[in-house]
JSON list of C-alpha atoms in Angstrom, two decimals:
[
{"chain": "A", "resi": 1, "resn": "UNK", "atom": "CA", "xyz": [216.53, 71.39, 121.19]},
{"chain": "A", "resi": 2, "resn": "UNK", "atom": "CA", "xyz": [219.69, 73.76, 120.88]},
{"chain": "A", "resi": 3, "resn": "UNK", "atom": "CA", "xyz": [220.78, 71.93, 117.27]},
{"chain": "A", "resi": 4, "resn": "UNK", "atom": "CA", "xyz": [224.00, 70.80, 116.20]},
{"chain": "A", "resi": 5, "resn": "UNK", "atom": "CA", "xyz": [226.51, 72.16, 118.73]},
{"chain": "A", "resi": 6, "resn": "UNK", "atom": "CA", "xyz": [229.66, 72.30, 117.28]},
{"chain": "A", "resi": 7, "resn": "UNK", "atom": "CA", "xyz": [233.25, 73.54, 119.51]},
{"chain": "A", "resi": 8, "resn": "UNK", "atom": "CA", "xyz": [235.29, 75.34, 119.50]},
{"chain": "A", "resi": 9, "resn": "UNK", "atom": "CA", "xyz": [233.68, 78.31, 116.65]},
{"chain": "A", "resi": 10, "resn": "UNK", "atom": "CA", "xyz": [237.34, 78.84, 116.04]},
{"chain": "A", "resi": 11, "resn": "UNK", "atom": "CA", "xyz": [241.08, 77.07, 116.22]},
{"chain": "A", "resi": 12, "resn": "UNK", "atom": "CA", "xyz": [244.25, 78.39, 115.60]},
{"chain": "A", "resi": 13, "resn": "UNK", "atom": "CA", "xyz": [247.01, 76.36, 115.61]},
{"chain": "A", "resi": 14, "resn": "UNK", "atom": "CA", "xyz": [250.40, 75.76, 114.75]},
{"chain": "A", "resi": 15, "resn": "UNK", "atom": "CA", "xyz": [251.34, 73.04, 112.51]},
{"chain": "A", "resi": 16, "resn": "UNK", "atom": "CA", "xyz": [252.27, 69.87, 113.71]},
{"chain": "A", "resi": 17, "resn": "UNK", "atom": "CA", "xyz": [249.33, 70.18, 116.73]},
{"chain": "A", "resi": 18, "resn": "UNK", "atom": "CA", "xyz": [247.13, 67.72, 117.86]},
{"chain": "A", "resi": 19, "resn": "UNK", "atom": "CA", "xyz": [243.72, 69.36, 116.60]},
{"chain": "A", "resi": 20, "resn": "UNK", "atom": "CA", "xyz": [240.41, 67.93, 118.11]},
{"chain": "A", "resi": 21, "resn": "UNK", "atom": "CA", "xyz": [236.82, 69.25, 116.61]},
{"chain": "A", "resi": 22, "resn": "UNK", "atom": "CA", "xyz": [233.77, 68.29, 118.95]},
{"chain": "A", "resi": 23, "resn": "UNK", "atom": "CA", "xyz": [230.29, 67.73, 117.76]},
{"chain": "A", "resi": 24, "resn": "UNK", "atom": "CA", "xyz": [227.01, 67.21, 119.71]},
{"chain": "A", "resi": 25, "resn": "UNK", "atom": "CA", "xyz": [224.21, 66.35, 116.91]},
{"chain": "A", "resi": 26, "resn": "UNK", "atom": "CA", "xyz": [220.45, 67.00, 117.91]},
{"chain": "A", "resi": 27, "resn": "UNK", "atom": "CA", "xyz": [219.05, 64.20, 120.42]},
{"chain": "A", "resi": 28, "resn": "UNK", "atom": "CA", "xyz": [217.25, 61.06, 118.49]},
{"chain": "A", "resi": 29, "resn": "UNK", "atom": "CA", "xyz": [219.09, 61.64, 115.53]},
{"chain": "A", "resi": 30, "resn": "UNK", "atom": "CA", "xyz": [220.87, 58.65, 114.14]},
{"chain": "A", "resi": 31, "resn": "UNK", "atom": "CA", "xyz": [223.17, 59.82, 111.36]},
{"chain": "A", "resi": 32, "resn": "UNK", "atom": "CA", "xyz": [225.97, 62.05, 112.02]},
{"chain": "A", "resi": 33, "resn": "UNK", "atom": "CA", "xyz": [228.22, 63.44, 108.97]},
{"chain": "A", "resi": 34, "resn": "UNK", "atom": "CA", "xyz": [231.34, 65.48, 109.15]},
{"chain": "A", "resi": 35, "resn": "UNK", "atom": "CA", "xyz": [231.90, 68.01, 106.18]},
{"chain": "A", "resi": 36, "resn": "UNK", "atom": "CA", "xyz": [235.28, 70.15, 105.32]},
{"chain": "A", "resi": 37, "resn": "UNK", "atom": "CA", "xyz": [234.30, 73.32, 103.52]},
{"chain": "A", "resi": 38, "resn": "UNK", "atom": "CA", "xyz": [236.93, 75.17, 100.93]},
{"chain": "A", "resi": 39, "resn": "UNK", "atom": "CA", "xyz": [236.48, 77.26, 98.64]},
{"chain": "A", "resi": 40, "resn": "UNK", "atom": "CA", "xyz": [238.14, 74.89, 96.21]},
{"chain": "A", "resi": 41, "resn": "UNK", "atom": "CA", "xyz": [236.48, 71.69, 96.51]},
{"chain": "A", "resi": 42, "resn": "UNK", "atom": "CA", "xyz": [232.77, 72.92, 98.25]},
{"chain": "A", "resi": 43, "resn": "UNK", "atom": "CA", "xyz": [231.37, 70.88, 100.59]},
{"chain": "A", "resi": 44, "resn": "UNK", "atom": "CA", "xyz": [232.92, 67.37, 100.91]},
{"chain": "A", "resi": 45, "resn": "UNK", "atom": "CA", "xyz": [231.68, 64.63, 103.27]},
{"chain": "A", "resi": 46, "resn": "UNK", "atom": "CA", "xyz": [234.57, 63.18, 105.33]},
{"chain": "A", "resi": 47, "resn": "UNK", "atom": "CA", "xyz": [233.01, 60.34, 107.30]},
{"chain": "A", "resi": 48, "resn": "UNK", "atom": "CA", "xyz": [229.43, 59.49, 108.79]},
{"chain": "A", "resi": 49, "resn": "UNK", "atom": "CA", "xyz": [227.79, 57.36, 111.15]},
{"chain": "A", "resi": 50, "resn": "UNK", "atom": "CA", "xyz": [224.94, 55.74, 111.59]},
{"chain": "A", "resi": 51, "resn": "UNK", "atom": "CA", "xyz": [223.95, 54.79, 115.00]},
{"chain": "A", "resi": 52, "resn": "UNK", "atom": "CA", "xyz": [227.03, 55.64, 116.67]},
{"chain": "A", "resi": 53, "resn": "UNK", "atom": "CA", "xyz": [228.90, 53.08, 113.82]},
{"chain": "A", "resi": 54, "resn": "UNK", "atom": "CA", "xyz": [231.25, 54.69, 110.98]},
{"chain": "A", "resi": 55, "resn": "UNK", "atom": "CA", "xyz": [229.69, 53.18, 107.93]},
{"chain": "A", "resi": 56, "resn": "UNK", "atom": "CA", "xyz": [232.10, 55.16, 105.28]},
{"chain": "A", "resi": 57, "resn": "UNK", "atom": "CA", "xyz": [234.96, 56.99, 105.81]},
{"chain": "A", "resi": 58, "resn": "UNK", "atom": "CA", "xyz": [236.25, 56.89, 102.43]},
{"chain": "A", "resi": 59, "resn": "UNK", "atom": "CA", "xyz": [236.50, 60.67, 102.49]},
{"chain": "A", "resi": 60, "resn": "UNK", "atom": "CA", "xyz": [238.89, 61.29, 105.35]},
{"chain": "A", "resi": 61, "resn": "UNK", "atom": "CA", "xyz": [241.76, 62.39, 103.59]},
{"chain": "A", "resi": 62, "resn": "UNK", "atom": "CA", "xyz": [244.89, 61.04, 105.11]},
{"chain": "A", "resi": 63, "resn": "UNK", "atom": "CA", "xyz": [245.97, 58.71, 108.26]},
{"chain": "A", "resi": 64, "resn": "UNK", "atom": "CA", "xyz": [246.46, 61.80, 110.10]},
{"chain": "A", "resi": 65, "resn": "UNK", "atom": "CA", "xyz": [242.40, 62.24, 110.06]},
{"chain": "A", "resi": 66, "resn": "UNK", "atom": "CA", "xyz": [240.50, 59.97, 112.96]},
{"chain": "A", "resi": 67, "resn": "UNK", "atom": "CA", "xyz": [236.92, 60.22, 113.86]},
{"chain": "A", "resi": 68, "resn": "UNK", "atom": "CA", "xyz": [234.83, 58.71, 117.14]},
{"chain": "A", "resi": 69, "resn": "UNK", "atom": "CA", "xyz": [231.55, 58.63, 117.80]},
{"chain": "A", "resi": 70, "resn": "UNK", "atom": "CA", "xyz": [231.65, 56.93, 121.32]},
{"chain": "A", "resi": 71, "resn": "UNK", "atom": "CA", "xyz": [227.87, 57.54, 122.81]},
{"chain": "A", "resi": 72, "resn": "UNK", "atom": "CA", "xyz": [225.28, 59.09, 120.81]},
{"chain": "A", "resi": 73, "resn": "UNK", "atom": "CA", "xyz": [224.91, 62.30, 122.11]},
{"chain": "A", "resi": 74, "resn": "UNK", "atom": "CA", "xyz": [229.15, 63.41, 121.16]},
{"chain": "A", "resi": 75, "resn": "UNK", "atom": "CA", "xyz": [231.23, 63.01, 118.53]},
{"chain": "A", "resi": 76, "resn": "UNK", "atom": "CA", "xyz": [234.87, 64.29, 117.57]},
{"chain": "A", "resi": 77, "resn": "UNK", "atom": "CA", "xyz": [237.32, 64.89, 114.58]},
{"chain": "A", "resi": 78, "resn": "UNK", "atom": "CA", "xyz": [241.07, 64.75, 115.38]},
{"chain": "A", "resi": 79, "resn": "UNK", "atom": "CA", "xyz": [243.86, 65.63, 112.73]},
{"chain": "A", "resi": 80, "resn": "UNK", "atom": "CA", "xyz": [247.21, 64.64, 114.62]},
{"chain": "A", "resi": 81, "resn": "UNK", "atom": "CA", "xyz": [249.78, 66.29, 113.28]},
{"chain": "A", "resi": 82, "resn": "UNK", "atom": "CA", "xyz": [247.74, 69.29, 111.26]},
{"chain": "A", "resi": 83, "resn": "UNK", "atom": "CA", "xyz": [249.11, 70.83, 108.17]},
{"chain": "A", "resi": 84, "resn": "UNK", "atom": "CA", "xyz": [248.24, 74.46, 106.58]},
{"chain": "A", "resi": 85, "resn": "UNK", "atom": "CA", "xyz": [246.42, 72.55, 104.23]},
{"chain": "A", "resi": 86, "resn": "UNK", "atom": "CA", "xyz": [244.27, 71.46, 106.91]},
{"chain": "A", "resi": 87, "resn": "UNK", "atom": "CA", "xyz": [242.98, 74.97, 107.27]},
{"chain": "A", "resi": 88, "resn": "UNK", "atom": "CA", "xyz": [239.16, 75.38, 106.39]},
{"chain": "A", "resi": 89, "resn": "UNK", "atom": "CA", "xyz": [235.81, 75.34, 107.99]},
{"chain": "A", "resi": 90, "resn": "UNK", "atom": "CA", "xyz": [234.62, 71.81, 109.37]},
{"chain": "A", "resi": 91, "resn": "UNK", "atom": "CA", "xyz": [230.84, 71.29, 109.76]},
{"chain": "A", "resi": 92, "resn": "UNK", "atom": "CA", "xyz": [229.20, 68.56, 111.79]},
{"chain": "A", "resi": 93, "resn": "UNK", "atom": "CA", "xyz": [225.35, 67.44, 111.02]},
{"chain": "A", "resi": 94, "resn": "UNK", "atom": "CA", "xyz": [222.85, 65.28, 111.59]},
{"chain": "A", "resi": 95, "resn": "UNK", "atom": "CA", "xyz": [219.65, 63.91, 110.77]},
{"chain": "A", "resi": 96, "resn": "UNK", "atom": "CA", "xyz": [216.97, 61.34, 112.01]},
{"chain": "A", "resi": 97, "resn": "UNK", "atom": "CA", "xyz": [216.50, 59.64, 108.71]},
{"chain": "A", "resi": 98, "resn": "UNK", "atom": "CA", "xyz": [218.36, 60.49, 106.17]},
{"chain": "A", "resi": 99, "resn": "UNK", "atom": "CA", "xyz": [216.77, 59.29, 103.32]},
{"chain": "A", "resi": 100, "resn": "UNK", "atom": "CA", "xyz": [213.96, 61.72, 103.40]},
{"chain": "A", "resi": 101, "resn": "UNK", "atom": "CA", "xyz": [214.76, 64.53, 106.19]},
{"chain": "A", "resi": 102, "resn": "UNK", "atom": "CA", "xyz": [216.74, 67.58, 105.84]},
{"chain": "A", "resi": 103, "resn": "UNK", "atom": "CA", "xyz": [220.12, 67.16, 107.57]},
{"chain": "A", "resi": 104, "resn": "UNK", "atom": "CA", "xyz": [220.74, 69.93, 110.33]},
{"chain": "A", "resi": 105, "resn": "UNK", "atom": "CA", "xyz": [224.30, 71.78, 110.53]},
{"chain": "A", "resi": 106, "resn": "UNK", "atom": "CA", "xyz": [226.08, 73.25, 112.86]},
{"chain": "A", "resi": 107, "resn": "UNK", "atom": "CA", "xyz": [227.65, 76.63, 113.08]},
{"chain": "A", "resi": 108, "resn": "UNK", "atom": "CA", "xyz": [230.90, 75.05, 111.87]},
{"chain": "A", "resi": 109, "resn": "UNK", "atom": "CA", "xyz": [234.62, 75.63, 113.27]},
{"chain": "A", "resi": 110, "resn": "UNK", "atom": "CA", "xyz": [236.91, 77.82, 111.21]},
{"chain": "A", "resi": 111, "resn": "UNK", "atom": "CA", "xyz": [240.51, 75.65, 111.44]},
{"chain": "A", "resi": 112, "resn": "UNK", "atom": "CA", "xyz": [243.38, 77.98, 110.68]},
{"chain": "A", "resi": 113, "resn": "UNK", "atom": "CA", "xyz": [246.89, 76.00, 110.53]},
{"chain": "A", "resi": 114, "resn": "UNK", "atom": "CA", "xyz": [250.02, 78.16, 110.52]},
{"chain": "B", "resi": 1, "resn": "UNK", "atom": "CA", "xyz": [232.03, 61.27, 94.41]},
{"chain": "B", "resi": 2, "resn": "UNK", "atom": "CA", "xyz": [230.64, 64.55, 94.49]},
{"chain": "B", "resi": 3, "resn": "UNK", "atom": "CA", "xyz": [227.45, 65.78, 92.28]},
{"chain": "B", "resi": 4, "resn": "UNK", "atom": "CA", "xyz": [228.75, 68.82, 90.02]},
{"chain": "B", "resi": 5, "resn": "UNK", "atom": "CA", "xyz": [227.14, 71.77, 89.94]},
{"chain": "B", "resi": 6, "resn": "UNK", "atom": "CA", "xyz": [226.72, 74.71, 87.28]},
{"chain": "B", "resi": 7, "resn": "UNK", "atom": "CA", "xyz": [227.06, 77.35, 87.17]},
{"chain": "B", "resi": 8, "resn": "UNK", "atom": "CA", "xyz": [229.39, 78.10, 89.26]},
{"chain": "B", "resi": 9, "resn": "UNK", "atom": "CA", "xyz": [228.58, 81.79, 90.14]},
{"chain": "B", "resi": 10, "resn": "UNK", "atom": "CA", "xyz": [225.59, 83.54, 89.26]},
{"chain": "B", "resi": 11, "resn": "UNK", "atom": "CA", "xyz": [224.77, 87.86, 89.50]},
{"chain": "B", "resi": 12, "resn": "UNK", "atom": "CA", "xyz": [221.32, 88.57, 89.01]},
{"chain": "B", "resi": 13, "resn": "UNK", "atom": "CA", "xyz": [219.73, 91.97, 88.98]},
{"chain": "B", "resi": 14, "resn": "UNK", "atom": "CA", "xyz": [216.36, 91.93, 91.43]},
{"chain": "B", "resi": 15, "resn": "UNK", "atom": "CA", "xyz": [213.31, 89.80, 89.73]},
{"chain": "B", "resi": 16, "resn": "UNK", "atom": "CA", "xyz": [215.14, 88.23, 87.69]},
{"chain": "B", "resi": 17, "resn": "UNK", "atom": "CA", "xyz": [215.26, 84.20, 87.30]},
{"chain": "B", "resi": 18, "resn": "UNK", "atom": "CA", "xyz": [217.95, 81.62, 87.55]},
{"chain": "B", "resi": 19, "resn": "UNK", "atom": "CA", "xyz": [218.38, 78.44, 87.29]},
{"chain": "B", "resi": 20, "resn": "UNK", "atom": "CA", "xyz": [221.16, 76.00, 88.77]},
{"chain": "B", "resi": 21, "resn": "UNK", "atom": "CA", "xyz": [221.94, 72.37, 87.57]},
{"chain": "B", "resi": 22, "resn": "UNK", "atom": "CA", "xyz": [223.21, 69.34, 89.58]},
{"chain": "B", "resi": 23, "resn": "UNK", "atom": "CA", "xyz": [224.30, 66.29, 88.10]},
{"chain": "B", "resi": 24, "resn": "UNK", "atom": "CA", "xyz": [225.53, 63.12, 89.32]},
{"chain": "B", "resi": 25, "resn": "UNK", "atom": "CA", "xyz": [227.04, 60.05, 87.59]},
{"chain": "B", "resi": 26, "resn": "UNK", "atom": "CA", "xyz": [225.88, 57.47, 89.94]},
{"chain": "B", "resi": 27, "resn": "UNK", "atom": "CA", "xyz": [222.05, 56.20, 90.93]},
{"chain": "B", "resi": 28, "resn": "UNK", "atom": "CA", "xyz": [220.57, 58.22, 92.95]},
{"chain": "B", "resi": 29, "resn": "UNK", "atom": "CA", "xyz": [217.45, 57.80, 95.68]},
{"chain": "B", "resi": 30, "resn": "UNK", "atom": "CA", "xyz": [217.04, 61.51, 96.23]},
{"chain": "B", "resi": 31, "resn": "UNK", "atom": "CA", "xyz": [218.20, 64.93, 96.16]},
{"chain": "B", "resi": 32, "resn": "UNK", "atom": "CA", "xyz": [218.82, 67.59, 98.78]},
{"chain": "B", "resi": 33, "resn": "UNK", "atom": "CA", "xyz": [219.01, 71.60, 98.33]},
{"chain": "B", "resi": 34, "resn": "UNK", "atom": "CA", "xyz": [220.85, 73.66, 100.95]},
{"chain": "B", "resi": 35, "resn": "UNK", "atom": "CA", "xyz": [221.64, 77.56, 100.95]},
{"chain": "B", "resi": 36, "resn": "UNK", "atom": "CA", "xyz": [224.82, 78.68, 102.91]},
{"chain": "B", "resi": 37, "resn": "UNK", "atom": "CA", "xyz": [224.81, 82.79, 103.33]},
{"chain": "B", "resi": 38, "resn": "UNK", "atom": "CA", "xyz": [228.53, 84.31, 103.79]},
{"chain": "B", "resi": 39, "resn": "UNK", "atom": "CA", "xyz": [229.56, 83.12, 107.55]},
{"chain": "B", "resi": 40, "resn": "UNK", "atom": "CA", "xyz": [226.77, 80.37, 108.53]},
{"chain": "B", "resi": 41, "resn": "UNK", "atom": "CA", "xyz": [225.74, 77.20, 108.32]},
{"chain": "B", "resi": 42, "resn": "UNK", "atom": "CA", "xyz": [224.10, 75.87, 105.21]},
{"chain": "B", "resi": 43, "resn": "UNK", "atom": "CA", "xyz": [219.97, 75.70, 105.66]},
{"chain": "B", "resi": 44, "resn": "UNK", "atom": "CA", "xyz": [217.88, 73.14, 104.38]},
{"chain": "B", "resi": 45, "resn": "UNK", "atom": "CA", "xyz": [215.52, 74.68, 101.34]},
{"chain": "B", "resi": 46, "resn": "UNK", "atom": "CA", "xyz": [214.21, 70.97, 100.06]},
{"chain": "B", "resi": 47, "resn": "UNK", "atom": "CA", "xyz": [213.99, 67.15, 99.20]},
{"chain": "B", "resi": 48, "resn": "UNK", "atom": "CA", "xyz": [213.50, 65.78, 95.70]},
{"chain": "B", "resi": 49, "resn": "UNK", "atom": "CA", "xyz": [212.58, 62.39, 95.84]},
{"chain": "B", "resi": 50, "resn": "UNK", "atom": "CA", "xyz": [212.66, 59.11, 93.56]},
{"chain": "B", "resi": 51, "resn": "UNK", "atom": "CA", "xyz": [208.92, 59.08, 92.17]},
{"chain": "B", "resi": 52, "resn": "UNK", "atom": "CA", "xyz": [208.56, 62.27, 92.23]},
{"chain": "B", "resi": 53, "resn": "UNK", "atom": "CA", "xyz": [207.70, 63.78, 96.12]},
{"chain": "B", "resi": 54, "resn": "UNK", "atom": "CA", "xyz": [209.54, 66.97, 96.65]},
{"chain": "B", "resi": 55, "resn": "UNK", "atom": "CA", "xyz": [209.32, 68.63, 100.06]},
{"chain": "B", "resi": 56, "resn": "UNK", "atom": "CA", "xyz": [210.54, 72.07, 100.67]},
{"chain": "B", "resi": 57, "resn": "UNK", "atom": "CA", "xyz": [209.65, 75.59, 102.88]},
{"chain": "B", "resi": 58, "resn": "UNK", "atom": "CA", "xyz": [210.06, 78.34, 100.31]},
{"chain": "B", "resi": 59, "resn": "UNK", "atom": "CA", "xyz": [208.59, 79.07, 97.81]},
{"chain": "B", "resi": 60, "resn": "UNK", "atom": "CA", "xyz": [211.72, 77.75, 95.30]},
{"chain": "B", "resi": 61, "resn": "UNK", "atom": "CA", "xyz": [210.85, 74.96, 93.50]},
{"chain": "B", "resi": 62, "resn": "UNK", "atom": "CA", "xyz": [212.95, 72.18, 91.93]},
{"chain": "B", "resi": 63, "resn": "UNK", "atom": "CA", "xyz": [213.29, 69.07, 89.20]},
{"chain": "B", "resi": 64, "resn": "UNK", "atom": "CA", "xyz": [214.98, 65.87, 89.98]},
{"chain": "B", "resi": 65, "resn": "UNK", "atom": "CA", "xyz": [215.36, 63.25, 86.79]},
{"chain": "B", "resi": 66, "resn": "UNK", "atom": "CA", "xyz": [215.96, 59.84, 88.00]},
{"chain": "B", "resi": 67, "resn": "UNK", "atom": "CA", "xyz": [216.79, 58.59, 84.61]},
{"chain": "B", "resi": 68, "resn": "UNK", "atom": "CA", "xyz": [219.76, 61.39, 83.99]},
{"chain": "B", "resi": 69, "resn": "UNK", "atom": "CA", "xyz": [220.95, 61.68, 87.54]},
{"chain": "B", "resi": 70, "resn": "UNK", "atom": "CA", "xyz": [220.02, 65.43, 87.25]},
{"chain": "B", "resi": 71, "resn": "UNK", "atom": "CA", "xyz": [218.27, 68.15, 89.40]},
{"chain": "B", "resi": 72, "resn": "UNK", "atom": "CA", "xyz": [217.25, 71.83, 88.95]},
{"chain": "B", "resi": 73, "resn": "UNK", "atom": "CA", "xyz": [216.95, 74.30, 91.50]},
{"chain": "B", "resi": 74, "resn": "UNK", "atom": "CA", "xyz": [214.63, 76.93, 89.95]},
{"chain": "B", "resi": 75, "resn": "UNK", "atom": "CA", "xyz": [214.68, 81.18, 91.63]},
{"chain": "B", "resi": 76, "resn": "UNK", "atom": "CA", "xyz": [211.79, 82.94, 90.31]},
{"chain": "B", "resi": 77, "resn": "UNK", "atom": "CA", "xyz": [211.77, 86.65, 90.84]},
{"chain": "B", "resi": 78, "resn": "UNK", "atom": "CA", "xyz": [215.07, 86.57, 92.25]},
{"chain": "B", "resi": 79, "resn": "UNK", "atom": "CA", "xyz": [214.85, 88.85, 95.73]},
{"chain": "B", "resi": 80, "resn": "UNK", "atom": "CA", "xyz": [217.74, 90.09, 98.00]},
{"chain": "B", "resi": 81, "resn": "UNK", "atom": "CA", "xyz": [217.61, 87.45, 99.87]},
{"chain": "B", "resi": 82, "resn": "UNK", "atom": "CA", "xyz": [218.11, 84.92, 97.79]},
{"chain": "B", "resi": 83, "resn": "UNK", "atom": "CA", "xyz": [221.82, 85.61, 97.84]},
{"chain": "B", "resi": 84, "resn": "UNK", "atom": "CA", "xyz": [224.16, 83.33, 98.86]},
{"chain": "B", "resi": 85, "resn": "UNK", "atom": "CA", "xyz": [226.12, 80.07, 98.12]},
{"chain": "B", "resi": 86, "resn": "UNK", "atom": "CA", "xyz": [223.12, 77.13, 96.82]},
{"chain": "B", "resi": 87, "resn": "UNK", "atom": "CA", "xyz": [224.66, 73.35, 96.85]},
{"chain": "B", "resi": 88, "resn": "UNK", "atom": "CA", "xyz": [222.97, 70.25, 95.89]},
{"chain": "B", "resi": 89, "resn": "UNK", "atom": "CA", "xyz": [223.44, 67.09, 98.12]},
{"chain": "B", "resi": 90, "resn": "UNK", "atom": "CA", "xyz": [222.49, 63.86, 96.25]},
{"chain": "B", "resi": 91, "resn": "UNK", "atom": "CA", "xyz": [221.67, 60.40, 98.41]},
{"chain": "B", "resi": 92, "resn": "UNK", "atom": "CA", "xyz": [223.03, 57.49, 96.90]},
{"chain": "B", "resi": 93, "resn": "UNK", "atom": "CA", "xyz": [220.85, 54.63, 95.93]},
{"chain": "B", "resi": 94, "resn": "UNK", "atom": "CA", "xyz": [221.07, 52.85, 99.24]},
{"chain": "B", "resi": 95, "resn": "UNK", "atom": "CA", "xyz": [219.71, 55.65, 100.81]},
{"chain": "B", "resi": 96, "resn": "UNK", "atom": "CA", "xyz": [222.96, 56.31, 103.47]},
{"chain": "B", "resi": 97, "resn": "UNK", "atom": "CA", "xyz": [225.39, 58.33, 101.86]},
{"chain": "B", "resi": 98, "resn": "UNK", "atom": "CA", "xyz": [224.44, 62.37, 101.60]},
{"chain": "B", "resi": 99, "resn": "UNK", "atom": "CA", "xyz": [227.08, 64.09, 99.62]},
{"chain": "B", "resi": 100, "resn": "UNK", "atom": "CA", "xyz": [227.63, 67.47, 98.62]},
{"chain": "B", "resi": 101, "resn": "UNK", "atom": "CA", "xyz": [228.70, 69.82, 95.04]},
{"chain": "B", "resi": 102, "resn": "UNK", "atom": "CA", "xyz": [231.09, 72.53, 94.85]},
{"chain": "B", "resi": 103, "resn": "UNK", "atom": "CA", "xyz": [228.20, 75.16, 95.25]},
{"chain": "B", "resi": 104, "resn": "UNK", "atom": "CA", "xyz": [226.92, 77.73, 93.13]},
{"chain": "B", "resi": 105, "resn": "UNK", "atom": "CA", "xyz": [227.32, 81.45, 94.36]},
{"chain": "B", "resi": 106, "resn": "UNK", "atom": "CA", "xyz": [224.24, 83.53, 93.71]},
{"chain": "B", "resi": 107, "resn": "UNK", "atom": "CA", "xyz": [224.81, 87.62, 93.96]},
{"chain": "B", "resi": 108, "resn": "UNK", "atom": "CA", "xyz": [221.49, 89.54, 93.51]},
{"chain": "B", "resi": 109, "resn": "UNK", "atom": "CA", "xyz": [222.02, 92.88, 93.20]},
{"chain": "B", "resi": 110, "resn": "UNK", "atom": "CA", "xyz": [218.86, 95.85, 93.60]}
]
């Protein structure tokens, strides 16, 4: 398997854009988890899924912030309209159980909002 | 909420030893060790289990207490390699929720 594939590496964009992050996690893995990276605040879990189901989203941080999973094999992040303060890097990962398996990252895009 | 990590930067001179602490204030079912170098993704080190079963691939080993919430991620003999940014990720006690610390940035130096 190619692990987590996540697209595009890199987005600029001006604020006020429609941003859209893409994730494919590693086939027969049930969980999926979206992270924002900063240097601030580390590694903090946005939303995840189990089974193609959001089961806590509690860490999305505003309205603008809306995740799908619609099959199991592709998932997406959208921030509609982004802000500077959007900018960071956004990992994707997932794992077949998570209880007692590592959880597999991807290579992460780098959002820059000017 | 998100386990909290000390320090929060580390410089070590070659061979030397550190230690770095993770703490959470809720139950926990287990505990997960990642290490992100400068640019990539983080990479699963190991898994600290409730009872006691720890699974990892390097040779860095690791505490979890249940009773405290706590975990310790233990660098022996520090080596170049060893530097980057460590983070704990702690599972709730329903076993569904895997959530992440600020980090602690390890610099070994030669």
């Amino acid at each position: 398997d190619a692990g987590v594939i996540q697209s595009p590496r890199h987005e600029v964009t001006e604020m006020g854009q429609e941003v859209t992050l893409r994730c494919k996690p590693i086939s027969g893995h049930d969980y999926l988890f979206w992270y924002r990276q900063t240097m601030m605040r580390g590694l903090e879990l946005l939303i995840y899924f189990n089974n193609n189901v959001p089961i806590d989203d509690s860490g999305m941080p505003e309205d603008r912030f809306s995740a799908k999973m619609p099959n199991a094999s592709f998932s997406t992040l959208k921030i509609q309209p982004s802000e500077p303060r959007d900018s960071a890097v956004y990992f994707c990962a997932s794992s077949p159980i998570q209880v007692n398996t590592e959880a597999f990252f991807g290579q992460g895009t780098r959002l820059t909002v000017v | 909420q998100q386990p909290v990590q000390s320090p929060q930067a580390v410089i070590l001179r070659e061979g030397e030893d550190a230690v770095i602490n993770c703490s959470s204030s809720k139950a926990l079912y287990s505990v997960h060790w990642y290490r992100q170098k400068h640019g990539e993704a983080p990479v699963f080190l190991m898994i600290l289990l409730k009872g006691g079963e720890q699974k990892g691939h390097e040779k860095i080993s690791a505490s979890f207490n249940e009773k405290k919430q706590q975990s310790s991620l233990y660098l022996t003999a520090s080596q170049l390699s060893y530097s980057g940014t460590y983070f704990c990720g702690t599972v709730n006690n329903a076993g569904n929720m895997l959530t992440f610390g600020g980090g602690t940035r390890l610099m070994v130096k030669p």
